[in-house]
Amino acid sequence: MRHLLDTRTLDRADALRILDVAEDMAGTQRREVKKLPTLRGKTVVNLFFEDSTRTRISFEAAAKRLSADVINFSAKGSSVSKGESLQDTAQTLQAMAADAVVIRHGASGAPRTLATSGWISAGVLNAGDGTHEHPTQALLDAYTIRKRRFGDASRGRDLSGVRVTIVGDILHSRVARSNVWLLHTLGAKVALVAPPTLVPQDVSGWPVQVGYDLDEAVADGPDALMMLRIQAERMNAAYFPTEREYSRHWGLTPERFAALPESTMVMHPGPMNRGLEICAQAADSPRSTVLDQVTNGVSVRMAALYLLLAGERPAPADDPATNDATTPNQKEDAR
Ligand code: NCD
């Protein structure tokens, strides 16, 4: 794998490979010493043109736990706010010999531009571009669903037969788009529930069922109910009358949460608007995967960085889960 730009073009084998390597990485994250030497000497640049808390620190933790050097570059306070172009920024990173660039950008397609422009030779990881895609979020969501559902028997499995319902601001959500493609590739059945005003026009070409009634969806008892944030910052019009109205029709309220089967996991990518799309009872319950998603995000991003920067998956003897102290080269030397 050279870049990770989207899940639409990610095939099943590569998706499962990332999830399985993430299992290995998670094994190392339960140890007292969490650091692996795998990416020693490599430089990862976090290039964030949009605000982020979890995704940026998650990529930073992932890169550091693989011993890479990390440079955080946020657009605020940089020359970007003085009007420097993506091309000039990219060429600066190239001159600094970045091995991987993690990019979040307000424009859909910016990561692909960076990857295909010839400006840089680094691997490019999309950390969210406009309303287009957010592939590592979908991968960590799939990982979380698989783990909750299959536990220790997760490795190598896809999500055949698993039913996932995604609720809320689909229109502005790159998380929803990346999840639709990935979950479909992994065999899950995906349903969307939203107000008609927040369903994208091109949804007829997506491999999903679309509904408008959250009570029906709740009664249906999916395996996972994924609530999305209302992305007010991307709204240039009134998509619903008031927040109270939205919550009444499309929010996971205490009443709906009580009606949800015990076996349904409640997901949210964060940041949550408590009381709007999700009530505190649901967010803080044992059925909520919100914090698991954050924890799993580090393992999944370690896997993605590893597969992009360290080449093919190692043979079992070099498996990061069983071998934390030496790199393959050091082992050569020790022989
Ligand atoms: C998401 C994003 O930025 O697309 N958040 C995240 O990465 N954890 C979703 C959101 O902002 O609502």
mmCIF file of C-alpha atoms in Angstrom, residues 161-278:
data_model
loop_
_atom_site.group_PDB
_atom_site.id
_atom_site.type_symbol
_atom_site.label_atom_id
_atom_site.label_comp_id
_atom_site.label_asym_id
_atom_site.label_seq_id
_atom_site.Cartn_x
_atom_site.Cartn_y
_atom_site.Cartn_z
ATOM 1 C CA GLY A 161 -24.414 -10.335 8.237
ATOM 2 C CA VAL A 162 -23.677 -7.542 10.722
ATOM 3 C CA ARG A 163 -26.320 -4.787 10.586
ATOM 4 C CA VAL A 164 -25.186 -1.189 11.067
ATOM 5 C CA THR A 165 -27.482 1.845 11.116
ATOM 6 C CA ILE A 166 -25.919 5.298 10.674
ATOM 7 C CA VAL A 167 -28.033 8.189 11.947
ATOM 8 C CA GLY A 168 -28.013 11.953 11.479
ATOM 9 C CA ASP A 169 -26.092 14.478 9.417
ATOM 10 C CA ILE A 170 -25.141 12.167 6.551
ATOM 11 C CA LEU A 171 -24.940 15.069 4.101
ATOM 12 C CA HIS A 172 -21.877 16.671 5.717
ATOM 13 C CA SER A 173 -20.296 13.507 7.047
ATOM 14 C CA ARG A 174 -17.084 12.074 5.635
ATOM 15 C CA VAL A 175 -17.323 9.507 8.454
ATOM 16 C CA ALA A 176 -20.629 8.242 7.026
ATOM 17 C CA ARG A 177 -19.250 8.015 3.488
ATOM 18 C CA SER A 178 -16.114 6.132 4.512
ATOM 19 C CA ASN A 179 -18.190 3.790 6.670
ATOM 20 C CA VAL A 180 -20.703 3.059 3.921
ATOM 21 C CA TRP A 181 -17.986 1.900 1.519
ATOM 22 C CA LEU A 182 -15.898 -0.011 4.025
ATOM 23 C CA LEU A 183 -18.783 -1.723 5.808
ATOM 24 C CA HIS A 184 -20.231 -2.762 2.454
ATOM 25 C CA THR A 185 -16.863 -4.160 1.320
ATOM 26 C CA LEU A 186 -16.682 -6.141 4.566
ATOM 27 C CA GLY A 187 -20.131 -7.653 4.008
ATOM 28 C CA ALA A 188 -22.169 -5.655 6.538
ATOM 29 C CA LYS A 189 -25.695 -4.435 5.822
ATOM 30 C CA VAL A 190 -25.830 -0.663 6.133
ATOM 31 C CA ALA A 191 -28.904 1.504 6.728
ATOM 32 C CA LEU A 192 -29.028 5.297 6.906
ATOM 33 C CA VAL A 193 -31.586 7.245 8.932
ATOM 34 C CA ALA A 194 -31.790 11.028 8.630
ATOM 35 C CA PRO A 195 -34.072 13.938 7.945
ATOM 36 C CA PRO A 196 -34.646 14.155 4.160
ATOM 37 C CA THR A 197 -32.767 17.480 4.142
ATOM 38 C CA LEU A 198 -29.589 15.781 5.441
ATOM 39 C CA VAL A 199 -29.532 12.881 2.967
ATOM 40 C CA PRO A 200 -27.127 13.516 0.046
ATOM 41 C CA GLN A 201 -28.601 13.565 -3.439
ATOM 42 C CA ASP A 202 -26.303 10.884 -4.829
ATOM 43 C CA VAL A 203 -27.324 8.361 -2.164
ATOM 44 C CA SER A 204 -29.262 6.291 -4.714
ATOM 45 C CA GLY A 205 -25.922 4.970 -5.951
ATOM 46 C CA TRP A 206 -24.784 3.870 -2.492
ATOM 47 C CA PRO A 207 -25.073 0.292 -1.239
ATOM 48 C CA VAL A 208 -27.456 1.264 1.590
ATOM 49 C CA GLN A 209 -31.068 1.338 2.656
ATOM 50 C CA VAL A 210 -32.373 4.809 3.450
ATOM 51 C CA GLY A 211 -35.042 5.454 6.081
ATOM 52 C CA TYR A 212 -36.460 8.492 7.811
ATOM 53 C CA ASP A 213 -37.893 7.045 11.014
ATOM 54 C CA LEU A 214 -35.510 6.562 13.938
ATOM 55 C CA ASP A 215 -38.108 4.797 16.121
ATOM 56 C CA GLU A 216 -38.494 2.147 13.431
ATOM 57 C CA ALA A 217 -34.738 1.775 13.148
ATOM 58 C CA VAL A 218 -34.402 1.417 16.927
ATOM 59 C CA ALA A 219 -37.169 -1.217 17.090
ATOM 60 C CA ASP A 220 -35.362 -3.065 14.319
ATOM 61 C CA GLY A 221 -32.448 -3.614 16.724
ATOM 62 C CA PRO A 222 -29.340 -3.289 14.552
ATOM 63 C CA ASP A 223 -26.014 -4.656 15.840
ATOM 64 C CA ALA A 224 -24.590 -1.138 15.848
ATOM 65 C CA LEU A 225 -26.279 2.251 15.927
ATOM 66 C CA MET A 226 -23.843 4.959 14.847
ATOM 67 C CA MET A 227 -24.885 8.485 15.798
ATOM 68 C CA LEU A 228 -23.288 11.352 13.847
ATOM 69 C CA ARG A 229 -22.543 14.871 14.991
ATOM 70 C CA ILE A 230 -24.618 17.720 13.602
ATOM 71 C CA GLN A 231 -21.880 19.590 11.704
ATOM 72 C CA ALA A 232 -23.132 23.121 12.208
ATOM 73 C CA GLU A 233 -19.846 24.554 10.883
ATOM 74 C CA ARG A 234 -20.526 23.054 7.434
ATOM 75 C CA MET A 235 -24.152 24.216 7.282
ATOM 76 C CA ASN A 236 -24.859 27.288 5.220
ATOM 77 C CA ALA A 237 -28.646 26.926 5.454
ATOM 78 C CA ALA A 238 -31.317 25.765 7.897
ATOM 79 C CA TYR A 239 -31.584 21.995 7.502
ATOM 80 C CA PHE A 240 -33.998 21.551 10.430
ATOM 81 C CA PRO A 241 -36.274 23.938 12.351
ATOM 82 C CA THR A 242 -34.651 23.930 15.814
ATOM 83 C CA GLU A 243 -32.238 21.812 17.815
ATOM 84 C CA ARG A 244 -35.137 20.710 19.983
ATOM 85 C CA GLU A 245 -37.039 19.479 16.928
ATOM 86 C CA TYR A 246 -33.961 17.676 15.639
ATOM 87 C CA SER A 247 -33.389 15.930 18.937
ATOM 88 C CA ARG A 248 -37.057 14.926 19.191
ATOM 89 C CA HIS A 249 -37.054 13.234 15.769
ATOM 90 C CA TRP A 250 -33.466 12.187 15.118
ATOM 91 C CA GLY A 251 -31.707 12.165 18.480
ATOM 92 C CA LEU A 252 -30.913 9.099 20.560
ATOM 93 C CA THR A 253 -33.040 10.279 23.497
ATOM 94 C CA PRO A 254 -33.340 8.446 26.853
ATOM 95 C CA GLU A 255 -36.665 6.963 25.652
ATOM 96 C CA ARG A 256 -35.190 5.621 22.423
ATOM 97 C CA PHE A 257 -32.116 4.368 24.229
ATOM 98 C CA ALA A 258 -34.410 2.446 26.632
ATOM 99 C CA ALA A 259 -36.218 0.902 23.649
ATOM 100 C CA LEU A 260 -32.964 -0.243 22.030
ATOM 101 C CA PRO A 261 -32.170 -3.956 22.417
ATOM 102 C CA GLU A 262 -29.515 -4.777 25.028
ATOM 103 C CA SER A 263 -27.290 -6.235 22.293
ATOM 104 C CA THR A 264 -27.071 -3.056 20.170
ATOM 105 C CA MET A 265 -23.810 -1.138 20.552
ATOM 106 C CA VAL A 266 -24.004 2.660 20.429
ATOM 107 C CA MET A 267 -21.242 4.388 18.452
ATOM 108 C CA HIS A 268 -20.225 8.009 17.883
ATOM 109 C CA PRO A 269 -17.018 9.273 16.213
ATOM 110 C CA GLY A 270 -16.821 12.311 18.491
ATOM 111 C CA PRO A 271 -16.935 15.135 19.255
ATOM 112 C CA MET A 272 -20.444 14.587 20.665
ATOM 113 C CA ASN A 273 -23.159 17.182 21.070
ATOM 114 C CA ARG A 274 -24.677 15.703 24.218
ATOM 115 C CA GLY A 275 -28.397 16.341 24.406
ATOM 116 C CA LEU A 276 -28.633 16.999 20.662
ATOM 117 C CA GLU A 277 -27.862 13.848 18.676
ATOM 118 C CA ILE A 278 -27.119 11.644 21.695
#
